[in-house]
Phi, psi and omega in degrees: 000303175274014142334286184299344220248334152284340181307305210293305194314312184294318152347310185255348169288328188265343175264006188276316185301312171300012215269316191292334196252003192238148188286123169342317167313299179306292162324321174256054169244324193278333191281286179309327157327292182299311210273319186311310173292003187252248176003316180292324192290306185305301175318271181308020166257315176284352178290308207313313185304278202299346147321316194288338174305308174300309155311340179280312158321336176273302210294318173285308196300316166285357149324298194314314160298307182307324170323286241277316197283330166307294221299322187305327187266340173279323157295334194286303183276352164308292188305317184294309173309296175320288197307329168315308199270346191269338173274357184268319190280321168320303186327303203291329215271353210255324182292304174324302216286329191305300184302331183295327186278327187283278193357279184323295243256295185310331208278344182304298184274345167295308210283335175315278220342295202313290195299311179306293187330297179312317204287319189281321145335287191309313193268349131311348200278290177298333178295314182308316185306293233251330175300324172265333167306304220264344182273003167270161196257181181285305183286002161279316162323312169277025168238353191237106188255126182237130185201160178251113199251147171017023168121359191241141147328091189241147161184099186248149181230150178308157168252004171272350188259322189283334164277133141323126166300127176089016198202175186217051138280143151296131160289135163292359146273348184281337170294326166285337176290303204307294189314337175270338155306319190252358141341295166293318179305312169293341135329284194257085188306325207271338195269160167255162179224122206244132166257139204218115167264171198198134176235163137321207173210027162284115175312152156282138161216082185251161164295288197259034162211117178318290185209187161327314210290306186288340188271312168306327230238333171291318176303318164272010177287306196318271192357307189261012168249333181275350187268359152281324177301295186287340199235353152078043158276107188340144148278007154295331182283296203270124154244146206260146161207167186216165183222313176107224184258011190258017176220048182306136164240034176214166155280141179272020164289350197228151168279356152286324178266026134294296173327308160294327164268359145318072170203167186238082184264162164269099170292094200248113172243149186281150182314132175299326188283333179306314214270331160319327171308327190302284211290312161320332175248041174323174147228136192319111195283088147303136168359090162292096196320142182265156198279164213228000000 
């Protein structure tokens, strides 16, 4: 720009000094000259203008990219730092689930045990059951009621069959039924044994027995002395207990449901220490550590 702008002054300093020496011809050749070089100069100024404009237009759009291309590298590493922590964690969580899976699995072969312990009990049970049932006589049957109640052995008796009337001696028919009773109790070795006296609910008025309490609790003292004594059954094995009138299984408003609650049952249960044993080799719950 200022080139031209010296160009047009010498131009015009030499034709104001030439005016005299130059022909009319010469002068508008140097006039059209000038007007031509003005037109040139308005052109490259407005180029000059929407260039600069147009850089200027670029020069924000690459602000505009470099922003985007920071904010995009700043999400890239925020997703890397997640994907960081989400794999840190899957790590931990795949060790959690391992131990978790042993857990499951040791408690998995505890409860077989439990369950193999039960099935053979019960079927032991049924043996038992079936075994005295069939050793009993017709007319024993109806003094002697037998049953499997929840893994446990009833084997309940009249006290018309077992007792002297009014009294807690053993009667002498009651001796071949006690022997196939203790038959079984010595058969089957593994069992514990609750001998459980049961009354009415008629006072006692005996001289040396106080009440009910004391007439159940003799009756099964007898009990558990004659299958030690007479029938040679570990007394280790054996426990006395009495209920008194407080364990009916009939009403005592009838003299049949008096009758029924007369009775002395024999509790034949599997040893306690087999299934403690059981519970002792519980497995052990370890920590899971928590996930981070």
């Amino acid at each position: 720009m200022m080139k031209y702008r010296i160009s047009i002054l010498g131009l015009l300093v030499v034709a104001v000094l030439g005016q005299s020496c130059v022909s009319t011809k010469k002068y508008k050749e140097l006039d059209a000259n000038y007007t031509q070089l003005q037109n040139s100069t308005r052109d490259l100024s407005v180029k000059y203008q929407t260039t600069a404009q147009a850089l200027a237009v670029a020069n924000g759009r690459v602000s505009s990219l470099e922003d985007q291309l920071k904010s995009e590298r700043s999400n890239v590493k925020a997703l890397q730092d997640a994907l960081d922590k989400c794999l840190n964690s899957s790590n931990q969580g795949s060790v959690n689930i391992s131990k978790l899976v042993d857990e499951i699995n040791a408690s998995n072969r505890y409860i077989q045990q439990l369950v193999n312990a039960k099935s053979k009990s019960d079927s032991l049970n049924m043996v038992l059951t079936n075994n005295l049932t069939r050793s009993l006589s017709p007319q024993e049957t109806q003094d002697v009621d037998v049953k499997v109640l929840k893994g446990v052995v009833y084997i309940s008796l009249s006290d018309n069959m077992l007792y002297k009337s009014g009294s807690y001696e053993i009667s002498d028919k009651a001796g071949a039924t006690l022997s196939k009773i203790a038959k079984i109790i010595t058969d089957y070795s593994n069992y514990d044994v609750l001998i459980e006296g049961n009354t009415d609910n008629v006072p006692i008025s005996q001289k040396n027995i106080r009440n009910n309490w004391d007439l159940s609790a003799l009756r099964a003292s007898s009990v558990v002395q004659a299958l030690q004594n007479t029938y040679q059954v570990d007394p280790k094995r054996l426990t006395a207990g009495g209920r008194g009138e407080y364990n009916p299984i009939a009403d005592n408003s009838t003299p049949t449901g008096k009758a029924q609650n007369r009775r002395t049952q024999i509790i034949i249960t599997p040893k306690l220490d087999q299934f403690m044993d059981l519970i002792g080799k519980a497995p052990e719950q370890q920590p899971i550590a928590p996930q981070k």
